[in-house]
mmCIF file of C-alpha atoms and ligand atoms in Angstrom:
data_model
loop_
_atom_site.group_PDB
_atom_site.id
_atom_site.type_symbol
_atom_site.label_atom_id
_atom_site.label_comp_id
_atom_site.label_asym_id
_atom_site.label_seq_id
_atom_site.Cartn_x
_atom_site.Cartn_y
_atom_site.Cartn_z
ATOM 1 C CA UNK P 1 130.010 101.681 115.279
ATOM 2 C CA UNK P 2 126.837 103.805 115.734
ATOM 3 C CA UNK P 3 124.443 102.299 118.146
ATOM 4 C CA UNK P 4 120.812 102.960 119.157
ATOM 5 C CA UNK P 5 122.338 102.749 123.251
ATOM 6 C CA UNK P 6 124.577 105.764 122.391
ATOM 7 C CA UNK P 7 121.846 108.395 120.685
ATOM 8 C CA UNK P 8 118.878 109.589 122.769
ATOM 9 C CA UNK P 9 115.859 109.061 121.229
ATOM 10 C CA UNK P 10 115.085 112.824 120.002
ATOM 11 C CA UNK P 11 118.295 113.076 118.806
ATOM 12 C CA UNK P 12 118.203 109.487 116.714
ATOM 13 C CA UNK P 13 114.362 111.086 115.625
ATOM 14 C CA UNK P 14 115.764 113.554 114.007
ATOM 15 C CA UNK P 15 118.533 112.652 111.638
ATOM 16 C CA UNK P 16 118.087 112.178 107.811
ATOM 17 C CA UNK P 17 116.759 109.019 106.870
ATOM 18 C CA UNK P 18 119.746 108.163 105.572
ATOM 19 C CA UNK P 19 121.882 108.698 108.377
ATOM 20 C CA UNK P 20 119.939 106.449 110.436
ATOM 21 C CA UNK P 21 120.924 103.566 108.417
ATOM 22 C CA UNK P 22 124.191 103.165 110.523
ATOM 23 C CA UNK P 23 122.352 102.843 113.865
ATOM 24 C CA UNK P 24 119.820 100.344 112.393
ATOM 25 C CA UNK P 25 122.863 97.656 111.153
ATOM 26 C CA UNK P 26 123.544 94.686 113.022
ATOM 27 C CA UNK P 27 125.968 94.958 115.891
ATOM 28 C CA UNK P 28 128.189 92.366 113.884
ATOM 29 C CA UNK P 29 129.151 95.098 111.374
ATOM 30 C CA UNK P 30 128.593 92.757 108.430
ATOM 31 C CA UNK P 31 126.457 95.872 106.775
ATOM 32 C CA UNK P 32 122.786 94.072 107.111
ATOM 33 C CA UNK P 33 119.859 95.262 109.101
ATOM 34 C CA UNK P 34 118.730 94.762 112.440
ATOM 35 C CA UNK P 35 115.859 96.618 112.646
ATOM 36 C CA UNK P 36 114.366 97.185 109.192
ATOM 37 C CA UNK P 37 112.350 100.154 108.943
ATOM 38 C CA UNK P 38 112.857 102.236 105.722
ATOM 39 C CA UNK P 39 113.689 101.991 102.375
ATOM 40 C CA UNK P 40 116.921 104.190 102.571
ATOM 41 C CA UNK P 41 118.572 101.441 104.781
ATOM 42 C CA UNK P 42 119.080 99.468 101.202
ATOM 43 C CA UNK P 43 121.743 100.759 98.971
ATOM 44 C CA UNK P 44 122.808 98.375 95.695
ATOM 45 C CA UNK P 45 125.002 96.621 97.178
ATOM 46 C CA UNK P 46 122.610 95.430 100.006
ATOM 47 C CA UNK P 47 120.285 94.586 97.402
ATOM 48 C CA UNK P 48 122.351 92.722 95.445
ATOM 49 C CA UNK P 49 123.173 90.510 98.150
ATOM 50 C CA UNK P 50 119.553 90.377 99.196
ATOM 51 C CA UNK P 51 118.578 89.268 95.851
ATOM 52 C CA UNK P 52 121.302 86.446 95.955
ATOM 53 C CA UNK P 53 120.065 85.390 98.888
ATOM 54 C CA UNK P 54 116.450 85.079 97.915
ATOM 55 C CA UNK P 55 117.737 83.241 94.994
ATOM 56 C CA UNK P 56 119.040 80.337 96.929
ATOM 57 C CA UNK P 57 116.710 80.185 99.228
ATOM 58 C CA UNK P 58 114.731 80.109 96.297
ATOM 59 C CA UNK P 59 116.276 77.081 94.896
ATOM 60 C CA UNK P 60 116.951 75.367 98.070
ATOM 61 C CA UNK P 61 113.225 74.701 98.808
ATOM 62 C CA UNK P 62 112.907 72.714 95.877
ATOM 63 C CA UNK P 63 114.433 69.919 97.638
ATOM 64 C CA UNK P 64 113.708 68.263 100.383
ATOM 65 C CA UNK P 65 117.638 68.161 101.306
ATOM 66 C CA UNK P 66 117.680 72.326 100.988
ATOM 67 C CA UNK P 67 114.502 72.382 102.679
ATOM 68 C CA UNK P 68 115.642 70.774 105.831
ATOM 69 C CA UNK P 69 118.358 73.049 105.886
ATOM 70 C CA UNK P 70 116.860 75.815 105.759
ATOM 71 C CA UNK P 71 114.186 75.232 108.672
ATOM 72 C CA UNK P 72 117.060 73.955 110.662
ATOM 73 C CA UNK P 73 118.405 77.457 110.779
ATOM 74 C CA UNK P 74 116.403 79.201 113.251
ATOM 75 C CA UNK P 75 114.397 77.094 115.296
ATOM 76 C CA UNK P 76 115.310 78.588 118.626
ATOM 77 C CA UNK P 77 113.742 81.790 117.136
ATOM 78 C CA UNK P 78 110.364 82.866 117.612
ATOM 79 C CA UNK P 79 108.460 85.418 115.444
ATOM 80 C CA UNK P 80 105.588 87.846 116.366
ATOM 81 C CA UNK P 81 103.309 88.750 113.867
ATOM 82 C CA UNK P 82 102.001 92.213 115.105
ATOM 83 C CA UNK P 83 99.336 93.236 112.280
ATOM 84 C CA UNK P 84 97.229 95.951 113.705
ATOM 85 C CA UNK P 85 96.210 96.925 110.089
ATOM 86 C CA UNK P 86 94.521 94.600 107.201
ATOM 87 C CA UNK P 87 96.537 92.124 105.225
ATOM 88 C CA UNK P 88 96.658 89.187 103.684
ATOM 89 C CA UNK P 89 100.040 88.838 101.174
ATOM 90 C CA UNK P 90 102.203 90.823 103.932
ATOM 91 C CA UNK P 91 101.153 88.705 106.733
ATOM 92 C CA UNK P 92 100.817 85.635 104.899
ATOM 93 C CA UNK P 93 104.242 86.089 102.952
ATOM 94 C CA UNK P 94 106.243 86.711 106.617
ATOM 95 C CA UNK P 95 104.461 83.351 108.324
ATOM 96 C CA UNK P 96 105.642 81.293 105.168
ATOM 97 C CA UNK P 97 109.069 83.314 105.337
ATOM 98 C CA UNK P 98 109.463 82.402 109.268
ATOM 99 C CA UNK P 99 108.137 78.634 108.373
ATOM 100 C CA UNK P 100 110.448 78.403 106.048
ATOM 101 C CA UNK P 101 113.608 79.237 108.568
ATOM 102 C CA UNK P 102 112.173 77.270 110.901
ATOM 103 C CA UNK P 103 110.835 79.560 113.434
ATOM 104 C CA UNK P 104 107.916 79.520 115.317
ATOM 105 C CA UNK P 105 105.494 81.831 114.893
ATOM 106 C CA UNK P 106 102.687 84.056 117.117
ATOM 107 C CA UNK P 107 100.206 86.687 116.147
ATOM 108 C CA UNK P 108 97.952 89.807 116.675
ATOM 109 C CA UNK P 109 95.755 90.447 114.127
ATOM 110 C CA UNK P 110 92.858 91.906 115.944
ATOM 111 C CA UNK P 111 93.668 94.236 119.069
ATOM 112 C CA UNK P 112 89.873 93.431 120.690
ATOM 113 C CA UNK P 113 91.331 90.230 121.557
ATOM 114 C CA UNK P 114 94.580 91.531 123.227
ATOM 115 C CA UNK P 115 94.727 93.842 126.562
ATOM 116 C CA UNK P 116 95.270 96.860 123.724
ATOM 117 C CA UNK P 117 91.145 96.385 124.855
ATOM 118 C CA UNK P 118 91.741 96.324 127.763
ATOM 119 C CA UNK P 119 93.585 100.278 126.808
ATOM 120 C CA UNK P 120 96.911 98.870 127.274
ATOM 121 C CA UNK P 121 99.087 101.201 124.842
ATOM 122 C CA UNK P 122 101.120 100.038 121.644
ATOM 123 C CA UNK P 123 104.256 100.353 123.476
ATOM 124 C CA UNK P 124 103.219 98.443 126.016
ATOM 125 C CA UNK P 125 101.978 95.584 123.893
ATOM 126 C CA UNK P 126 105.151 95.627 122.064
ATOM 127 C CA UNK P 127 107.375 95.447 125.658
ATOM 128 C CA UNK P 128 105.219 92.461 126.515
ATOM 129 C CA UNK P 129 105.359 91.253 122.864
ATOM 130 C CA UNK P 130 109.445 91.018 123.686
ATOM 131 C CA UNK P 131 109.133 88.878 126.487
ATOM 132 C CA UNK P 132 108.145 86.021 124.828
ATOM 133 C CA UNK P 133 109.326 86.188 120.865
ATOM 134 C CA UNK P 134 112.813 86.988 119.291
ATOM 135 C CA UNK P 135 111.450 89.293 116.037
ATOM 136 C CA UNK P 136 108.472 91.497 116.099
ATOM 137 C CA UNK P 137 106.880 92.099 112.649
ATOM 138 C CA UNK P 138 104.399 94.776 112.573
ATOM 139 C CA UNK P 139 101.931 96.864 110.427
ATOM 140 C CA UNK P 140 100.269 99.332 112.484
ATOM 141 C CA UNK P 141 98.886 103.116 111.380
ATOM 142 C CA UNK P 142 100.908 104.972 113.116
ATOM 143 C CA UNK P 143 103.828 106.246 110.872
ATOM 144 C CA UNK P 144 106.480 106.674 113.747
ATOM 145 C CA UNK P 145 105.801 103.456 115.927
ATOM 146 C CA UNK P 146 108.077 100.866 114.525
ATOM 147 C CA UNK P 147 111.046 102.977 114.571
ATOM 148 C CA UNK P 148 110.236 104.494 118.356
ATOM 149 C CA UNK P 149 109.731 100.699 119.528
ATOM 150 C CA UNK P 150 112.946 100.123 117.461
ATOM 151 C CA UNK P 151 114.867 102.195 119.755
ATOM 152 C CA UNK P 152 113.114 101.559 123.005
ATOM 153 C CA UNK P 153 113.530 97.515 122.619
ATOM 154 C CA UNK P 154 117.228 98.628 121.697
ATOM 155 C CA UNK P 155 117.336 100.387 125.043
ATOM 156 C CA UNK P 156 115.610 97.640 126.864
ATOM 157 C CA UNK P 157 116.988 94.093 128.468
ATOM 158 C CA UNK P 158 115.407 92.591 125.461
ATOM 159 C CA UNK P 159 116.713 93.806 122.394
ATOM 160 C CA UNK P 160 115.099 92.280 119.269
ATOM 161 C CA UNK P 161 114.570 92.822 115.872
ATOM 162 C CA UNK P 162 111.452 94.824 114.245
ATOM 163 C CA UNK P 163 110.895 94.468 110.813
ATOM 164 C CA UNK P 164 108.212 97.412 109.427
ATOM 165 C CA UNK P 165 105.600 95.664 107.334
ATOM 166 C CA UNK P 166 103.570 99.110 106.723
ATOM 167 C CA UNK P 167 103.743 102.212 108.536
ATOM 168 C CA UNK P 168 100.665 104.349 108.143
ATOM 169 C CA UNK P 169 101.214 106.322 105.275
ATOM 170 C CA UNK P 170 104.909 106.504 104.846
ATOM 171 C CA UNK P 171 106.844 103.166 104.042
ATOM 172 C CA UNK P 172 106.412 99.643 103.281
ATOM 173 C CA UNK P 173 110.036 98.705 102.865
ATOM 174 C CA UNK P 174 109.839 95.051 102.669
ATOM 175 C CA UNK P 175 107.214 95.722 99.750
ATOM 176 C CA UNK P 176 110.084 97.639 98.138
ATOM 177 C CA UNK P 177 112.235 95.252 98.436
ATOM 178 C CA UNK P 178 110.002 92.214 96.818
ATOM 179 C CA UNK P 179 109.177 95.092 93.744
ATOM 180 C CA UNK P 180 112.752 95.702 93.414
ATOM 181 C CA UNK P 181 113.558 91.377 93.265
ATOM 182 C CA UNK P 182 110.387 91.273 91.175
ATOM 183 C CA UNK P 183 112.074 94.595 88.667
ATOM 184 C CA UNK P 184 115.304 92.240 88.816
ATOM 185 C CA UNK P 185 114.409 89.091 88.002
ATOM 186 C CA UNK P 186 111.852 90.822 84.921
ATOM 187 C CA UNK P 187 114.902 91.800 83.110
ATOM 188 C CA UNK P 188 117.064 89.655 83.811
ATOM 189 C CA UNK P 189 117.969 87.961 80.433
ATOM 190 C CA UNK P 190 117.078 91.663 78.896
ATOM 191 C CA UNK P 191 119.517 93.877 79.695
ATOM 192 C CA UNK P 192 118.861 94.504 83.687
ATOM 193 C CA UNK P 193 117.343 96.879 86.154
ATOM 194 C CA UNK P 194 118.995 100.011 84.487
ATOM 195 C CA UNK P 195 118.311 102.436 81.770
ATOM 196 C CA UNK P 196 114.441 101.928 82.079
ATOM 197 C CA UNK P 197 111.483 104.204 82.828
ATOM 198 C CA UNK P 198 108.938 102.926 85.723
ATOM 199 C CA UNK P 199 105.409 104.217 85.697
ATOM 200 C CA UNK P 200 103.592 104.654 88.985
ATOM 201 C CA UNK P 201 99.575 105.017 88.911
ATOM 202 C CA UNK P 202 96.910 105.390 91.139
ATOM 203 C CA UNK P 203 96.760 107.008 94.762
ATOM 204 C CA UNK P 204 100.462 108.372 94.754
ATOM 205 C CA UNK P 205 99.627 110.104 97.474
ATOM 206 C CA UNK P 206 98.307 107.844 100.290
ATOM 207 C CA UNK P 207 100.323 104.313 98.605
ATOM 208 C CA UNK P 208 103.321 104.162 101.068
ATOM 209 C CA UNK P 209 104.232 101.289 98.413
ATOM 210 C CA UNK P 210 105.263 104.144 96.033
ATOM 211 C CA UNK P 211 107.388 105.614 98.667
ATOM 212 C CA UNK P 212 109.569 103.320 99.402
ATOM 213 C CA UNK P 213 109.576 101.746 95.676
ATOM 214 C CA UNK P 214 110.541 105.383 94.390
ATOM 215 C CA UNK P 215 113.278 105.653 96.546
ATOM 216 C CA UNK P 216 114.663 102.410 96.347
ATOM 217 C CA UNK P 217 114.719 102.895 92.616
ATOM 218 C CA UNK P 218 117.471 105.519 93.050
ATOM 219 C CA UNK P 219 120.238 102.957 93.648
ATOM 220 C CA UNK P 220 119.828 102.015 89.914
ATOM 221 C CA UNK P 221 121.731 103.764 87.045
ATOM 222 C CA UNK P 222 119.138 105.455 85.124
ATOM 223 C CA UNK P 223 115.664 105.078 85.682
ATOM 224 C CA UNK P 224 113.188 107.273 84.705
ATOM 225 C CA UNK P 225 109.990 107.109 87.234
ATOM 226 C CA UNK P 226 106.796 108.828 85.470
ATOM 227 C CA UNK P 227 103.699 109.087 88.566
ATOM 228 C CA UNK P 228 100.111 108.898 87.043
ATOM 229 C CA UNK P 229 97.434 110.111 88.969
ATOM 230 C CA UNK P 230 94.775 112.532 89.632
ATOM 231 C CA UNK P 231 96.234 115.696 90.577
ATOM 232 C CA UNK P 232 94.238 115.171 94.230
ATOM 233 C CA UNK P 233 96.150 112.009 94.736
ATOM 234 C CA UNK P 234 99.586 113.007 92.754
ATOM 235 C CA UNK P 235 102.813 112.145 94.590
ATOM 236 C CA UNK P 236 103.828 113.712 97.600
ATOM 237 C CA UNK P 237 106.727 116.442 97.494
ATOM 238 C CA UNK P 238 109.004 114.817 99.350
ATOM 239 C CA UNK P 239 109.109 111.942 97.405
ATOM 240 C CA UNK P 240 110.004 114.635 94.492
ATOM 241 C CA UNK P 241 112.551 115.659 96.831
ATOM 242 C CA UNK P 242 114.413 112.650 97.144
ATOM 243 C CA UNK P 243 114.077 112.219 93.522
ATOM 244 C CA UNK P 244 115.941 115.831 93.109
ATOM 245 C CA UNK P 245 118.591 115.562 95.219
ATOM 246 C CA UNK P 246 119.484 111.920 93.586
ATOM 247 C CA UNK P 247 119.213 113.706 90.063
ATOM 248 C CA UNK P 248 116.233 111.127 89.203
ATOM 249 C CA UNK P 249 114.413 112.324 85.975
ATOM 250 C CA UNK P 250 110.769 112.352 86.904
ATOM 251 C CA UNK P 251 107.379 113.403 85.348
ATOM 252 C CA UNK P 252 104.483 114.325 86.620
ATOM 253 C CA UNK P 253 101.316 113.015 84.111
ATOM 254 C CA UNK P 254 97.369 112.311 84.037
ATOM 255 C CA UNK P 255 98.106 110.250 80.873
ATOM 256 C CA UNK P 256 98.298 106.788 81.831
ATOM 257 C CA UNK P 257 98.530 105.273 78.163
ATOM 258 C CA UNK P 258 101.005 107.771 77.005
ATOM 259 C CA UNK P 259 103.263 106.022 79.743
ATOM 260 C CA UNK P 260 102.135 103.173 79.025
ATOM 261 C CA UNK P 261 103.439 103.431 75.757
ATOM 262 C CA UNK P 262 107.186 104.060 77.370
ATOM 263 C CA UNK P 263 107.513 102.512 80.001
ATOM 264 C CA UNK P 264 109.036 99.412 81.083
ATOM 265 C CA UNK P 265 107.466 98.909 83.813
ATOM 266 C CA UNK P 266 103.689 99.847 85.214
ATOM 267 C CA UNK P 267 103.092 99.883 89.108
ATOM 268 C CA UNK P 268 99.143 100.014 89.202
ATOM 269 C CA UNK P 269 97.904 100.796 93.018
ATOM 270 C CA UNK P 270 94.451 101.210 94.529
ATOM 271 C CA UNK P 271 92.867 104.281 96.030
ATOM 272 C CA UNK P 272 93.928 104.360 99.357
ATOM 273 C CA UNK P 273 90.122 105.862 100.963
ATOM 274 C CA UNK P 274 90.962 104.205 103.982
ATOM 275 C CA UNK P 275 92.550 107.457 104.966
ATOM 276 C CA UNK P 276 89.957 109.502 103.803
ATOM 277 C CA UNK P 277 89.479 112.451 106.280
ATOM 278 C CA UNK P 278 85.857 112.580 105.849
ATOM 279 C CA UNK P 279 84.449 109.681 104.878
ATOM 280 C CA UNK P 280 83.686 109.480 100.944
ATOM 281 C CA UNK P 281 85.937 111.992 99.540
ATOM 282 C CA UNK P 282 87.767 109.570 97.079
ATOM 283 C CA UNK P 283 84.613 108.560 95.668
ATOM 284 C CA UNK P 284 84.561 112.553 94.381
ATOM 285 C CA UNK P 285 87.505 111.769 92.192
ATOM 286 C CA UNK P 286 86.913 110.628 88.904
ATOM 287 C CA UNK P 287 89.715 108.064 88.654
ATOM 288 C CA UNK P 288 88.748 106.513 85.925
ATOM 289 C CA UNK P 289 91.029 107.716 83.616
ATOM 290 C CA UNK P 290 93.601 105.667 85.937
ATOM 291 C CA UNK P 291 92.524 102.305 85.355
ATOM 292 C CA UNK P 292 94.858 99.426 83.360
ATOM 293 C CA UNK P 293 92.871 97.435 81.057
ATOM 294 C CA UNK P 294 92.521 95.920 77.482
ATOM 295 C CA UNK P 295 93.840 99.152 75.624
ATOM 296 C CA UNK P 296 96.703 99.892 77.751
ATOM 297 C CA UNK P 297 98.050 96.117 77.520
ATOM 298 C CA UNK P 298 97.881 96.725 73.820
ATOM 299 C CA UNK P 299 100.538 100.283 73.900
ATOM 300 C CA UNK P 300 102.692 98.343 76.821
ATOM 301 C CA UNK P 301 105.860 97.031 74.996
ATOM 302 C CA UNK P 302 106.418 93.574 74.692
ATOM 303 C CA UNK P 303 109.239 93.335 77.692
ATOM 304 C CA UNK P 304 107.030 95.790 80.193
ATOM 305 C CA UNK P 305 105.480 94.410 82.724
ATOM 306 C CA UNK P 306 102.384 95.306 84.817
ATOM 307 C CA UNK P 307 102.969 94.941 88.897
ATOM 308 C CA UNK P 308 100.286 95.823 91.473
ATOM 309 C CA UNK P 309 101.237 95.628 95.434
ATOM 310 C CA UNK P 310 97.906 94.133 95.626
ATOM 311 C CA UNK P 311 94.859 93.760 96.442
ATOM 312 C CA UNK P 312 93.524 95.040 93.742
ATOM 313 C CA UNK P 313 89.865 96.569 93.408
ATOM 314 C CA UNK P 314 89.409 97.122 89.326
ATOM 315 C CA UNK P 315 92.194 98.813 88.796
ATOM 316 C CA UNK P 316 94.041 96.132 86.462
ATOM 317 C CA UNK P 317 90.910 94.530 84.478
ATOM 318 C CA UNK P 318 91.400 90.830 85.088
ATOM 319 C CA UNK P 319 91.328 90.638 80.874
ATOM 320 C CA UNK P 320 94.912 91.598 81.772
ATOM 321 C CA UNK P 321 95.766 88.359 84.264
ATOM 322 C CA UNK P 322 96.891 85.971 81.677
ATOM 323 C CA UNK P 323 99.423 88.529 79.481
ATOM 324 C CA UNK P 324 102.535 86.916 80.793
ATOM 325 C CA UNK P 325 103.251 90.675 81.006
ATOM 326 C CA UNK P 326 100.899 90.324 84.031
ATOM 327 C CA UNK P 327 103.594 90.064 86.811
ATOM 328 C CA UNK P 328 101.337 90.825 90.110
ATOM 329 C CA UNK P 329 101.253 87.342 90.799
ATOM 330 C CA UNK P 330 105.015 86.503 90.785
ATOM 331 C CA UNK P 331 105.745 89.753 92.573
ATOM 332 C CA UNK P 332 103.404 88.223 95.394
ATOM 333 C CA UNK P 333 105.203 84.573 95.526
ATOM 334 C CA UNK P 334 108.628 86.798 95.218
ATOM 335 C CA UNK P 335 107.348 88.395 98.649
ATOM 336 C CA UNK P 336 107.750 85.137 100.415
ATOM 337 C CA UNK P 337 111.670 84.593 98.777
ATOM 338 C CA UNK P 338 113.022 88.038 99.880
ATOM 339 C CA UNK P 339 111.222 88.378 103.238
ATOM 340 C CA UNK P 340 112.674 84.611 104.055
ATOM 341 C CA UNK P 341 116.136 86.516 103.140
ATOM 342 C CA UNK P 342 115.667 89.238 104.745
ATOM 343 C CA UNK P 343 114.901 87.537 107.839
ATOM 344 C CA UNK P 344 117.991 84.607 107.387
ATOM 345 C CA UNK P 345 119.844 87.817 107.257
ATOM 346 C CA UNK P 346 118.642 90.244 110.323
ATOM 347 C CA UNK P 347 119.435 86.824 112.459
ATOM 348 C CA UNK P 348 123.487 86.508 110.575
ATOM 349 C CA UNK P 349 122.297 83.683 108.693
ATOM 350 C CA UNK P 350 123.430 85.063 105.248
ATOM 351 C CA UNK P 351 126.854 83.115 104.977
ATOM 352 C CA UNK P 352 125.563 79.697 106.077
ATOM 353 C CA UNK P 353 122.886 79.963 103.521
ATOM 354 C CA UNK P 354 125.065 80.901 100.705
ATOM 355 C CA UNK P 355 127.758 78.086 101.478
ATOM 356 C CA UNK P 356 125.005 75.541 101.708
ATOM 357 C CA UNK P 357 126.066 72.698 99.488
ATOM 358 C CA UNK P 358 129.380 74.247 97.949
HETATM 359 C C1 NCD L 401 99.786 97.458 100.253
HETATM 360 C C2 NCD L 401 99.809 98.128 101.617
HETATM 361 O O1 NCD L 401 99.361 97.553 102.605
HETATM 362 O O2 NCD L 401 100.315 99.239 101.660
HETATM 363 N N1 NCD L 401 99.453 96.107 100.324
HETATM 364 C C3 NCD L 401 100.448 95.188 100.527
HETATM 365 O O3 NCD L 401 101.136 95.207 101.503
HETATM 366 N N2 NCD L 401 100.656 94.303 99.526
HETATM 367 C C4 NCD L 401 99.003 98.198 99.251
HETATM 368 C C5 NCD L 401 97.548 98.456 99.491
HETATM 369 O O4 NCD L 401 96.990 98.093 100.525
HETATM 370 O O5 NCD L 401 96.946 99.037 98.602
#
């Protein structure tokens, strides 16, 4: 059993992504995460149970019997909400997941109001952050933080849980995962989340979304991915890398209606100019070939469907919301279904869950 007390952190730093999965599990060995931190700790069959999970949970809180189970799960847990970055769905979507379970709940949302003011450091916060909660779920800049404070709370008297809800940049597995539900439950009664082609547009480059989505996407038999963007703001190599060594057939395109017209799926995303280096640059690109709107809804097949991580600046016209293609809403209410299992499952709660009521 690989464990994060056995593997110095420079040594844990640098394996694969892959190979970290192990050392991320629960000690239990039931094969579900602990700390959850990238998208390559999911394979299918992870999924598939995540999805089942969501499912019932799903149903469950339509009654006020399943309900009351649920939230009598983990009320000796607490949860803390660590959201040094913007958000509303993410943040939102985790407090109704933990209200759900029944924990309670804290939060930073703004570090002028905690001793981070003060020029207490991140890893401090997060140490003190562990002395009063049993989960920390954070969004934070800085690409490497969550899995460092992964390993040093692993190390410490007080191990606990972090779940990544946006690093920087890179990932945003938990996003992945409510895309992937979302991809599921689309085609369900059509044939499933296989033989398909997947159409990412937008800033490729910046969208940690598209990351993690991309590579979750691998576990499935046959999908095609096709990224649409401005060649400025294309997709990152070593997303094409992944895509290689899992013998993914990709293409790289400024056509967004030509995919349109093939594909199964469209994942619309914003420009990401928060990141701009110096301020203003993305307003240079001309992105408005990259836009979904009246004429694209029109070559999207019947079955497709149009998804958005959201928010959304005019990147999907809003002629577009009432298509029951239009999926961007579901995928945010799925959000609150798979980060609620997710969560039932980092604390062993999968089994109880599942048995309810048989
Ligand atoms: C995304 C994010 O934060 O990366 N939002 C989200 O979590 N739903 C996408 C974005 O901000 O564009």
């Amino acid at each position: 059993m690989a464990k994060l007390t056995d593997i110095s952190w420079e040594d844990f730093q640098a394996l694969p992504l892959e190979s970290k999965r192990p050392y991320l599990e629960r000690p239990e060995g039931d094969g579900a995460p602990y700390h959850t931190l990238f998208a390559q700790q999911f394979d299918k069959p992870l999924l598939e149970r995540l999805t089942s999970l969501a499912n019932r949970i799903r149903f469950m809180s339509k009654t006020k019997e399943g309900a009351l189970f649920l939230k009598s799960l983990l009320p000796h847990k607490r949860a803390m909400l660590y959201f040094s970055q913007p958000s509303s769905r993410t943040f939102l979507s985790h407090l109704a997941a933990c209200q759900i379970l029944g924990l309670t709940t804290g939060s930073v949302r703004d570090s002028t109001t905690s001793s981070e003011f003060k020029g207490e450091s991140k890893e401090d916060s997060i140490r003190t952050f562990s002395s009063y909660f049993d989960m920390i779920i954070m969004r934070t800049t800085d690409k490497g933080l969550a899995e460092k404070m992964s390993w040093e709370l692993s190390n410490s008297s007080r191990p606990i849980p972090i779940l990544n809800a946006g690093s920087g940049k890179d990932q945003h597995p938990t996003q992945a995962l409510l895309d992937i539900y979302t991809l599921i439950r689309s085609f369900e009664n059509n044939g499933g989340l296989k033989d398909r082609t997947i159409t990412f547009c937008g800033d490729l480059m910046r969208g940690r979304t598209v990351r993690s989505l991309s590579y979750l996407l691998t576990n499935f038999e046959n999908i095609r991915q096709i990224f649409v963007a401005p060649p400025q703001l294309q997709v990152p190599d070593d997303v094409i890398e992944i895509l290689k060594a899992h013998n993914v057939e990709y293409m790289i395109s400024d056509n967004l209606k030509e995919a349109t017209a093939i594909s199964d799926a469209v994942y619309m995303t914003r420009i990401q100019d928060e990141w701009d280096e110096s301020k203003g640059e993305s307003k240079k690109i001309d992105v408005s070939n990259f836009k979904f709107g009246a004429e694209e809804l029109k070559l999207l097949p019947k079955t497709g469907v149009i998804m958005h991580p959201l928010p959304r600046r005019d990147e999907i016209a809003t002629c577009c919301d009432h298509d029951p293609r239009a999926m961007y809403w579901r995928q945010m209410r799925n959000g609150m279904w798979i980060r609620s299992a997710l969560i039932a499952m980092t604390f062993g709660f999968e089994k109880q869950i599942m048995c309810f009521g048989a």
